[in-house]
Coordinates of C-alpha atoms in Angstrom, one line a residue:
M1 CA 0.0 0.0 0.0
T2 CA 1.2 3.5 -0.8
A3 CA 1.1 6.4 1.6
T4 CA -1.1 8.4 -0.7
I5 CA -4.4 9.9 0.4
I6 CA -7.2 10.6 -2.1
V7 CA -10.7 12.1 -2.1
A8 CA -13.3 10.2 -4.1
D9 CA -16.0 11.5 -6.3
A10 CA -19.1 9.3 -7.1
S11 CA -18.6 8.0 -10.6
P12 CA -15.3 6.1 -10.0
L13 CA -16.7 4.6 -6.8
I14 CA -19.8 3.4 -8.7
A15 CA -17.7 2.0 -11.6
L16 CA -15.5 0.1 -9.2
A17 CA -18.5 -1.3 -7.3
K18 CA -20.1 -2.5 -10.5
L19 CA -16.9 -4.2 -11.5
D20 CA -16.6 -5.6 -7.9
R21 CA -13.1 -4.1 -7.7
L22 CA -13.4 -1.7 -4.8
E23 CA -10.4 -3.4 -3.1
L24 CA -8.2 -1.7 -5.6
L25 CA -8.7 1.5 -3.6
N26 CA -7.1 -0.2 -0.6
S27 CA -4.1 -1.3 -2.7
L28 CA -3.5 2.2 -4.2
F29 CA -4.3 4.6 -1.4
S30 CA -3.5 4.7 2.3
T31 CA -6.6 6.9 3.1
L32 CA -9.8 7.3 1.2
Y33 CA -11.8 10.5 2.1
V34 CA -15.4 10.7 0.9
P35 CA -17.4 13.9 1.3
V36 CA -20.9 13.4 2.9
T37 CA -22.6 14.4 -0.4
V38 CA -20.7 11.8 -2.4
H39 CA -21.4 9.1 0.2
F40 CA -25.1 9.9 0.0
E41 CA -25.0 9.9 -3.8
V42 CA -23.5 6.4 -4.0
T43 CA -25.3 4.7 -1.1
S44 CA -28.8 6.2 -0.9
D45 CA -30.6 3.7 -3.2
Q46 CA -30.0 0.5 -1.3
A47 CA -32.1 -1.4 -3.9
R48 CA -29.1 -1.2 -6.2
P49 CA -26.5 -3.9 -5.5
D50 CA -23.6 -1.5 -6.2
A51 CA -25.0 0.9 -3.5
R52 CA -25.1 -1.9 -1.0
L53 CA -21.5 -2.8 -1.8
L54 CA -20.4 0.8 -1.6
K55 CA -22.1 1.3 1.8
S56 CA -20.4 -1.7 3.3
F57 CA -17.0 -0.8 1.7
L58 CA -17.1 2.9 2.6
D59 CA -18.3 2.3 6.2
E60 CA -15.2 0.1 6.7
H61 CA -12.5 1.7 4.5
S62 CA -13.1 5.4 4.1
V63 CA -13.0 8.6 6.2
P64 CA -16.2 10.6 5.9
H65 CA -15.9 14.3 5.7
V66 CA -18.5 17.0 6.2
D67 CA -19.4 19.2 3.3
M68 CA -17.7 22.5 3.0
E69 CA -19.1 25.9 2.1
N70 CA -16.6 28.5 1.2
S71 CA -15.5 30.9 -1.6
F72 CA -14.0 28.0 -3.6
T73 CA -17.2 25.9 -3.5
Q74 CA -19.3 28.9 -4.4
E75 CA -17.0 29.8 -7.3
I76 CA -17.2 26.3 -8.9
S77 CA -20.9 25.7 -8.1
R78 CA -22.0 27.2 -11.4
I79 CA -20.3 24.5 -13.4
L80 CA -20.2 21.3 -11.4
D81 CA -22.6 19.1 -9.4
A82 CA -22.7 18.9 -5.6
G83 CA -20.5 15.8 -5.3
E84 CA -17.8 17.1 -7.6
I85 CA -17.8 20.4 -5.8
Q86 CA -17.3 18.8 -2.5
A87 CA -14.7 16.3 -3.7
L88 CA -12.6 19.1 -5.3
A89 CA -13.0 21.4 -2.3
L90 CA -11.8 18.6 0.1
A91 CA -8.9 17.6 -2.1
K92 CA -7.9 21.3 -2.3
E93 CA -8.2 21.6 1.5
L94 CA -6.2 18.4 2.1
N95 CA -3.7 19.2 -0.7
C96 CA -4.2 15.8 -2.2
G97 CA -5.5 14.2 -5.4
V98 CA -9.1 13.5 -6.3
L99 CA -10.5 10.3 -7.8
M100 CA -12.7 11.7 -10.6
D101 CA -13.8 10.7 -14.1
E102 CA -16.0 13.5 -15.3
L103 CA -14.2 15.6 -17.9
R104 CA -15.6 18.9 -16.7
G105 CA -14.6 18.2 -13.1
R106 CA -11.1 17.2 -14.2
K107 CA -10.7 20.4 -16.2
V108 CA -11.7 22.4 -13.1
A109 CA -9.2 20.4 -11.0
Q110 CA -6.5 21.1 -13.5
R111 CA -7.3 24.9 -13.4
Y112 CA -6.8 24.8 -9.6
E113 CA -3.7 22.5 -9.8
I114 CA -5.5 19.6 -8.1
K115 CA -4.1 16.2 -9.2
T116 CA -6.7 13.9 -10.7
V117 CA -6.8 10.1 -10.9
G118 CA -9.4 8.3 -12.9
I119 CA -10.7 4.9 -13.6

């Protein structure tokens, strides 16, 4: 395991759950942070098998983080969804990378010099 921390957005988590490969996150990162908004997005519909897998995995292997409201979140709120906003804000705050697949979110991350990792 590496000593790298990462903040996760929803789509990579959902993709890994659908592929039943969430354990890759434990192999690649020492700490996985998940904003509350992202956690809710990926676990709220417990009728979905991937949501059940994610709830179990995240409860055991992630560090939840309260959502933030600041000038950065307000600035990017015009172009991104709530989960992407919170993932980028937390990555910026922790000075770490973000696990994100959406092109628009990755472009915003690049503009603010936030390292991105995708699936």
